[in-house]
XYZ file of N, CA and C in Angstrom:
483
model
N 0.868 -1.174 0.000
C 0.000 0.000 0.000
C 0.904 1.222 0.000
N 0.632 2.152 -0.892
C 1.496 3.313 -1.058
C 0.680 4.598 -1.063
N 1.147 5.583 -0.292
C 0.532 6.903 -0.273
C 1.395 7.829 -1.112
N 0.769 8.585 -1.994
C 1.489 9.568 -2.806
C 1.253 10.930 -2.181
N 2.245 11.429 -1.485
C 2.095 12.704 -0.798
C 2.041 13.828 -1.810
N 1.000 14.593 -1.711
C 0.921 15.802 -2.520
C 1.570 16.903 -1.699
N 2.072 17.903 -2.366
C 2.632 19.025 -1.633
C 1.469 19.882 -1.155
N 1.117 19.706 0.100
C -0.020 20.437 0.673
C 0.385 21.812 1.171
N 1.679 22.156 1.045
C 2.126 23.444 1.538
C 1.414 24.554 0.768
N 0.861 25.490 1.503
C 0.074 26.567 0.922
C 0.482 27.877 1.577
N 0.286 28.982 0.884
C 0.580 30.295 1.449
C -0.214 30.468 2.739
N 0.473 30.842 3.807
C -0.185 31.040 5.092
C -0.130 29.829 6.003
N 0.323 28.700 5.478
C 0.462 27.476 6.268
C 1.850 27.510 6.896
N 1.930 27.345 8.191
C 3.212 27.456 8.878
C 3.694 26.099 9.372
N 5.014 25.974 9.513
C 5.657 24.775 10.066
C 5.284 23.510 9.311
N 5.159 23.592 7.983
C 4.714 22.457 7.173
C 5.810 21.402 7.044
N 5.448 20.140 7.292
C 6.326 19.003 7.017
C 5.484 17.736 7.010
N 6.011 16.695 6.371
C 5.336 15.405 6.279
C 6.211 14.378 6.977
N 5.598 13.447 7.707
C 6.368 12.398 8.376
C 5.555 11.115 8.426
N 6.252 10.034 8.775
C 5.529 8.793 9.024
C 4.846 8.937 10.381
N 3.957 8.029 10.702
C 3.150 8.172 11.911
C 3.905 7.746 13.156
N 3.650 8.466 14.210
C 4.168 8.126 15.525
C 3.068 8.449 16.526
N 3.180 7.868 17.698
C 2.153 8.086 18.717
C 2.120 9.562 19.102
N 0.925 10.074 19.227
C 0.747 11.473 19.607
C 0.099 11.517 20.987
N 0.555 12.443 21.801
C -0.063 12.551 23.113
C -1.445 13.170 22.983
N -2.339 12.755 23.849
C -3.690 13.318 23.859
C -3.708 14.475 24.847
N -4.580 15.438 24.567
C -4.645 16.641 25.390
C -6.068 16.817 25.915
N -6.250 17.622 26.959
C -7.611 17.880 27.433
C -8.477 18.428 26.301
N -9.740 18.036 26.290
C -10.678 18.399 25.224
C -10.619 19.890 24.873
N -10.514 20.753 25.885
C -10.530 22.194 25.623
C -9.285 22.667 24.867
N -8.225 21.860 24.824
C -6.993 22.233 24.127
C -6.839 21.544 22.776
N -7.849 20.794 22.356
C -7.786 20.060 21.088
C -8.721 20.706 20.072
N -8.490 20.362 18.812
C -9.372 20.886 17.762
C -10.514 19.916 17.515
N -11.495 20.385 16.780
C -12.539 19.472 16.315
C -11.961 18.669 15.153
N -12.669 17.645 14.758
C -12.184 16.806 13.665
C -12.323 17.485 12.320
N -11.694 16.898 11.305
C -11.802 17.446 9.957
C -13.168 17.166 9.343
N -13.385 17.715 8.180
C -14.636 17.503 7.441
C -14.254 16.979 6.056
N -14.957 15.926 5.589
C -14.663 15.399 4.257
C -14.941 16.459 3.212
N -14.054 16.553 2.243
C -14.304 17.379 1.072
C -14.726 16.457 -0.064
N -13.892 15.445 -0.351
C -14.251 14.490 -1.404
C -13.385 13.241 -1.318
N -13.885 12.165 -1.891
C -13.136 10.928 -2.091
C -13.413 10.530 -3.534
N -12.356 10.488 -4.355
C -12.525 10.208 -5.781
C -11.573 9.114 -6.233
N -12.014 8.335 -7.195
C -11.163 7.333 -7.824
C -10.766 7.895 -9.177
N -9.450 7.914 -9.446
C -8.976 8.506 -10.696
C -7.618 7.923 -11.066
N -7.026 8.462 -12.116
C -5.704 8.044 -12.567
C -4.676 8.994 -11.966
N -3.509 8.465 -11.576
C -2.441 9.303 -11.022
C -1.988 10.331 -12.057
N -1.320 11.383 -11.590
C -0.899 12.464 -12.488
C -0.009 11.971 -13.621
N 0.846 10.974 -13.355
C 1.722 10.469 -14.416
C 1.057 9.386 -15.261
N -0.197 9.042 -14.925
C -0.960 8.073 -15.709
C -0.625 6.622 -15.446
N 0.276 6.366 -14.507
C 0.743 4.994 -14.305
C -0.139 4.151 -13.400
N -0.902 4.775 -12.528
C -1.620 4.005 -11.513
C -3.035 4.524 -11.297
N -3.822 3.679 -10.668
C -5.154 4.057 -10.206
C -4.977 4.553 -8.774
N -5.605 5.678 -8.442
C -5.480 6.218 -7.095
C -6.847 6.568 -6.523
N -6.927 6.515 -5.208
C -8.061 7.068 -4.481
C -7.559 8.403 -3.945
N -8.192 9.492 -4.355
C -7.824 10.818 -3.887
C -8.748 11.189 -2.739
N -8.148 11.511 -1.608
C -8.888 11.860 -0.401
C -8.630 13.331 -0.102
N -9.688 14.105 0.101
C -9.529 15.525 0.428
C -10.377 15.850 1.654
N -9.821 16.651 2.550
C -10.536 17.052 3.755
C -10.266 18.520 4.031
N -11.152 19.114 4.831
C -11.063 20.538 5.159
C -11.006 20.729 6.666
N -10.457 21.878 7.053
C -10.542 22.283 8.452
C -11.933 22.839 8.680
N -12.487 22.563 9.833
C -13.817 23.088 10.154
C -13.745 24.592 10.409
N -14.860 25.253 10.147
C -14.950 26.705 10.361
C -15.351 26.987 11.798
N -14.443 26.722 12.697
C -14.695 27.043 14.104
C -13.380 27.517 14.727
N -13.446 27.993 15.913
C -12.265 28.549 16.567
C -11.204 27.537 16.932
N -11.507 26.254 16.816
C -10.542 25.240 17.237
C -9.363 25.097 16.279
N -9.411 25.770 15.116
C -8.317 25.645 14.148
C -6.979 26.072 14.758
N -7.018 26.947 15.757
C -5.776 27.413 16.387
C -5.046 26.295 17.122
N -5.767 25.259 17.541
C -5.155 24.158 18.286
C -4.536 23.098 17.380
N -4.874 23.106 16.099
C -4.420 22.050 15.188
C -2.917 22.146 14.953
N -2.270 20.996 15.037
C -0.837 20.896 14.738
C -0.590 20.004 13.531
N -1.682 19.454 12.962
C -1.541 18.628 11.770
C -2.669 17.639 11.620
N -2.546 16.804 10.583
C -3.536 15.759 10.297
C -2.824 14.421 10.181
N -3.511 13.375 10.603
C -3.000 12.016 10.408
C -3.968 11.281 9.506
N -3.423 10.584 8.509
C -4.220 9.854 7.538
C -3.818 8.388 7.616
N -4.796 7.530 7.878
C -4.574 6.083 7.926
C -5.392 5.441 6.821
N -4.768 4.536 6.073
C -5.452 3.837 4.989
C -5.228 2.344 5.180
N -6.312 1.565 5.094
C -6.209 0.103 5.198
C -6.883 -0.531 3.996
N -6.167 -1.437 3.341
C -6.715 -2.230 2.246
C -7.441 -3.400 2.899
N -8.754 -3.417 2.804
C -9.557 -4.447 3.465
C -9.353 -5.828 2.837
N -8.887 -5.889 1.587
C -8.673 -7.173 0.926
C -7.392 -7.849 1.396
N -6.349 -7.063 1.681
C -5.047 -7.626 2.057
C -4.674 -7.335 3.507
N -5.420 -6.466 4.163
C -5.158 -6.008 5.528
C -3.853 -5.208 5.634
N -3.315 -4.740 4.513
C -2.155 -3.858 4.546
C -2.623 -2.471 4.948
N -1.735 -1.731 5.609
C -2.108 -0.372 5.976
C -0.926 0.570 5.803
N -1.239 1.841 5.680
C -0.232 2.889 5.565
C -0.729 4.098 6.342
N 0.216 4.868 6.833
C -0.137 6.019 7.655
C 0.834 7.153 7.359
N 0.319 8.378 7.385
C 1.168 9.542 7.173
C 0.641 10.697 8.012
N 1.561 11.488 8.518
C 1.191 12.686 9.261
C 1.639 13.916 8.485
N 0.751 14.889 8.393
C 1.071 16.175 7.783
C 1.041 17.193 8.917
N 2.200 17.756 9.229
C 2.316 18.711 10.330
C 2.176 20.129 9.784
N 1.402 20.949 10.477
C 1.218 22.338 10.059
C 0.556 23.113 11.185
N 0.557 24.420 11.049
C -0.239 25.270 11.938
C -0.770 26.428 11.097
N -1.884 26.978 11.522
C -2.504 28.088 10.799
C -2.874 29.191 11.789
N -2.827 30.424 11.304
C -3.211 31.568 12.142
C -4.619 32.036 11.837
N -5.080 31.750 10.617
C -6.403 32.203 10.194
C -7.263 31.013 9.786
N -8.566 31.177 9.923
C -9.508 30.114 9.592
C -9.540 29.840 8.087
N -9.198 30.845 7.288
C -9.232 30.694 5.833
C -7.850 30.956 5.249
N -7.618 30.407 4.057
C -6.347 30.630 3.373
C -6.353 31.984 2.658
N -5.308 32.268 1.889
C -5.191 33.573 1.225
C -6.259 33.801 0.156
N -6.924 32.729 -0.293
C -8.017 32.854 -1.270
C -9.371 33.011 -0.582
N -9.331 33.179 0.741
C -10.535 33.300 1.563
C -11.416 32.063 1.475
N -10.763 30.898 1.422
C -11.451 29.603 1.426
C -10.951 28.815 2.625
N -11.768 27.863 3.069
C -11.310 27.008 4.158
C -10.086 26.213 3.712
N -9.194 25.930 4.645
C -8.006 25.139 4.354
C -8.430 23.744 3.903
N -7.877 23.292 2.774
C -8.185 21.973 2.229
C -6.877 21.240 1.961
N -6.859 19.950 2.294
C -5.684 19.103 2.101
C -6.105 17.857 1.345
N -5.162 17.245 0.621
C -5.510 16.011 -0.085
C -4.306 15.088 -0.178
N -4.604 13.831 -0.469
C -3.600 12.781 -0.536
C -4.086 11.735 -1.522
N -3.174 11.171 -2.307
C -3.511 10.081 -3.223
C -3.006 8.766 -2.654
N -3.833 7.733 -2.762
C -3.480 6.383 -2.334
C -3.470 5.505 -3.576
N -2.339 4.846 -3.859
C -2.281 3.930 -4.998
C -3.222 2.774 -4.692
N -4.121 2.482 -5.639
C -5.193 1.514 -5.389
C -5.186 0.392 -6.423
N -5.777 -0.711 -6.037
C -5.949 -1.867 -6.918
C -7.423 -1.987 -7.277
N -7.724 -2.272 -8.547
C -9.124 -2.498 -8.922
C -9.748 -3.602 -8.072
N -10.996 -3.406 -7.718
C -11.820 -4.332 -6.939
C -11.422 -4.427 -5.463
N -10.543 -3.560 -4.984
C -10.174 -3.571 -3.570
C -10.986 -2.518 -2.822
N -11.197 -2.757 -1.528
C -11.922 -1.839 -0.659
C -10.934 -1.224 0.323
N -11.016 0.084 0.493
C -10.103 0.812 1.368
C -10.884 1.556 2.442
N -10.386 1.483 3.674
C -10.945 2.275 4.760
C -9.952 3.394 5.051
N -10.439 4.620 5.012
C -9.596 5.796 5.177
C -10.067 6.554 6.413
N -9.131 6.850 7.306
C -9.433 7.583 8.530
C -8.550 8.826 8.583
N -9.150 9.956 8.891
C -8.393 11.206 9.023
C -8.766 11.843 10.357
N -7.759 12.321 11.078
C -8.035 13.102 12.285
C -6.954 14.155 12.454
N -7.269 15.173 13.242
C -6.304 16.226 13.547
C -5.603 15.888 14.847
N -4.388 16.366 14.982
C -3.708 16.219 16.265
C -3.292 17.601 16.747
N -3.188 17.742 18.067
C -3.362 16.684 19.053
C -4.829 16.277 19.201
N -5.017 15.002 19.526
C -6.376 14.474 19.728
C -6.831 14.755 21.150
N -8.145 14.897 21.351
C -8.655 15.092 22.710
C -8.570 13.798 23.515
N -8.455 13.952 24.825
C -8.397 12.770 25.686
C -9.763 12.101 25.827
N -10.838 12.813 25.537
C -12.183 12.227 25.544
C -12.909 12.658 24.273
N -13.788 11.818 23.805
C -14.553 12.140 22.601
C -13.942 11.503 21.368
N -14.715 11.482 20.296
C -14.293 10.849 19.045
C -14.385 11.887 17.939
N -13.241 12.286 17.413
C -13.220 13.336 16.400
C -12.482 12.894 15.145
N -12.714 11.651 14.755
C -12.107 11.117 13.536
C -13.187 10.988 12.474
N -12.800 11.169 11.217
C -13.738 10.910 10.131
C -13.259 9.658 9.408
N -14.200 8.819 9.022
C -13.879 7.546 8.388
C -14.688 7.427 7.107
N -14.053 6.947 6.051
C -14.741 6.721 4.788
C -14.259 5.396 4.233
N -15.180 4.541 3.838
C -14.812 3.277 3.214
C -15.125 3.388 1.727
N -14.114 3.171 0.896
C -14.241 3.335 -0.547
C -13.837 2.053 -1.247
N -14.641 1.617 -2.205
C -14.312 0.438 -3.001
C -13.946 0.890 -4.406
N -12.755 0.498 -4.855
C -12.351 0.785 -6.228
C -13.198 -0.125 -7.103
N -13.788 0.430 -8.165
C -14.811 -0.299 -8.906
C -14.338 -1.582 -9.587
N -15.247 -2.527 -9.643
C -15.099 -3.716 -10.466
C -16.058 -3.522 -11.615
N -15.897 -4.085 -12.743
C -14.852 -5.074 -13.052
C -13.514 -4.440 -13.377
N -13.058 -3.597 -12.514
C -11.724 -3.047 -12.642
C -11.558 -2.140 -13.831
N -10.703 -2.552 -14.734
C -10.259 -1.685 -15.828
C -11.334 -1.343 -16.852
N -12.507 -1.900 -16.745
C -13.590 -1.522 -17.663
C -14.277 -0.234 -17.217
N -14.013 0.204 -15.991
C -14.605 1.432 -15.469
C -13.991 2.638 -16.180
N -14.832 3.552 -16.649
C -14.383 4.714 -17.426
C -13.379 5.586 -16.672
N -13.471 5.627 -15.337
C -12.577 6.492 -14.567
C -11.134 6.004 -14.576
N -10.920 4.706 -14.789
C -9.565 4.162 -14.660
C -9.072 3.395 -15.883
N -9.917 3.210 -16.892
C -9.542 2.335 -18.016
C -8.345 2.842 -18.808
N -8.043 4.146 -18.761
C -6.910 4.683 -19.511
C -5.609 4.729 -18.710
N -5.603 4.184 -17.503
C -4.365 4.157 -16.721
C -3.390 3.171 -17.359
N -2.100 3.401 -17.151
C -1.077 2.495 -17.692
C -1.292 1.077 -17.167
N -1.677 0.959 -15.888
C -1.939 -0.351 -15.293
C -2.978 -1.111 -16.103
N -4.067 -0.450 -16.446
C -5.136 -1.110 -17.202
C -4.733 -1.349 -18.654
N -4.031 -0.392 -19.257
C -3.618 -0.548 -20.649
C -2.669 -1.731 -20.814
N -1.773 -1.932 -19.839
C -0.804 -3.031 -19.921
C -1.442 -4.387 -19.662
N -2.598 -4.393 -19.015
C -3.246 -5.662 -18.668
C -4.411 -6.000 -19.576
N -4.544 -5.307 -20.691
C -5.645 -5.597 -21.619
C -5.378 -6.862 -22.385
């Protein structure tokens, strides 16, 4: 299972870096942010055309808790193989909206296999010591695989015709 990190660095985003996952300490609820909000989950071809990807996008909520956010953690599990991958995107923001006056939006591509089901979980850190502020989406890459219009032109599908 492979995550294709997009460069999520944006004007106004501070302390941006990407890392593998490590345990994060939990903080009292009043010092934590609310969870993210789904923007979209799409199945498409990677930018170089070589692979099928699940593109996951999420937004920061429009509330005052954005000041507490230190980043997002993304966990992906392939339900067919039980493989998983995790990535943390570290950042901080001073304003609720970016320079385009839109809510902050982040995205990540996951290399996917036709007919596989993926469970994707996103949360902000630090996490609260009580409460559940994770968003979860289960996405199935379509079968019969390469016959699907969204992915049939990928190199993977073209080579397997």
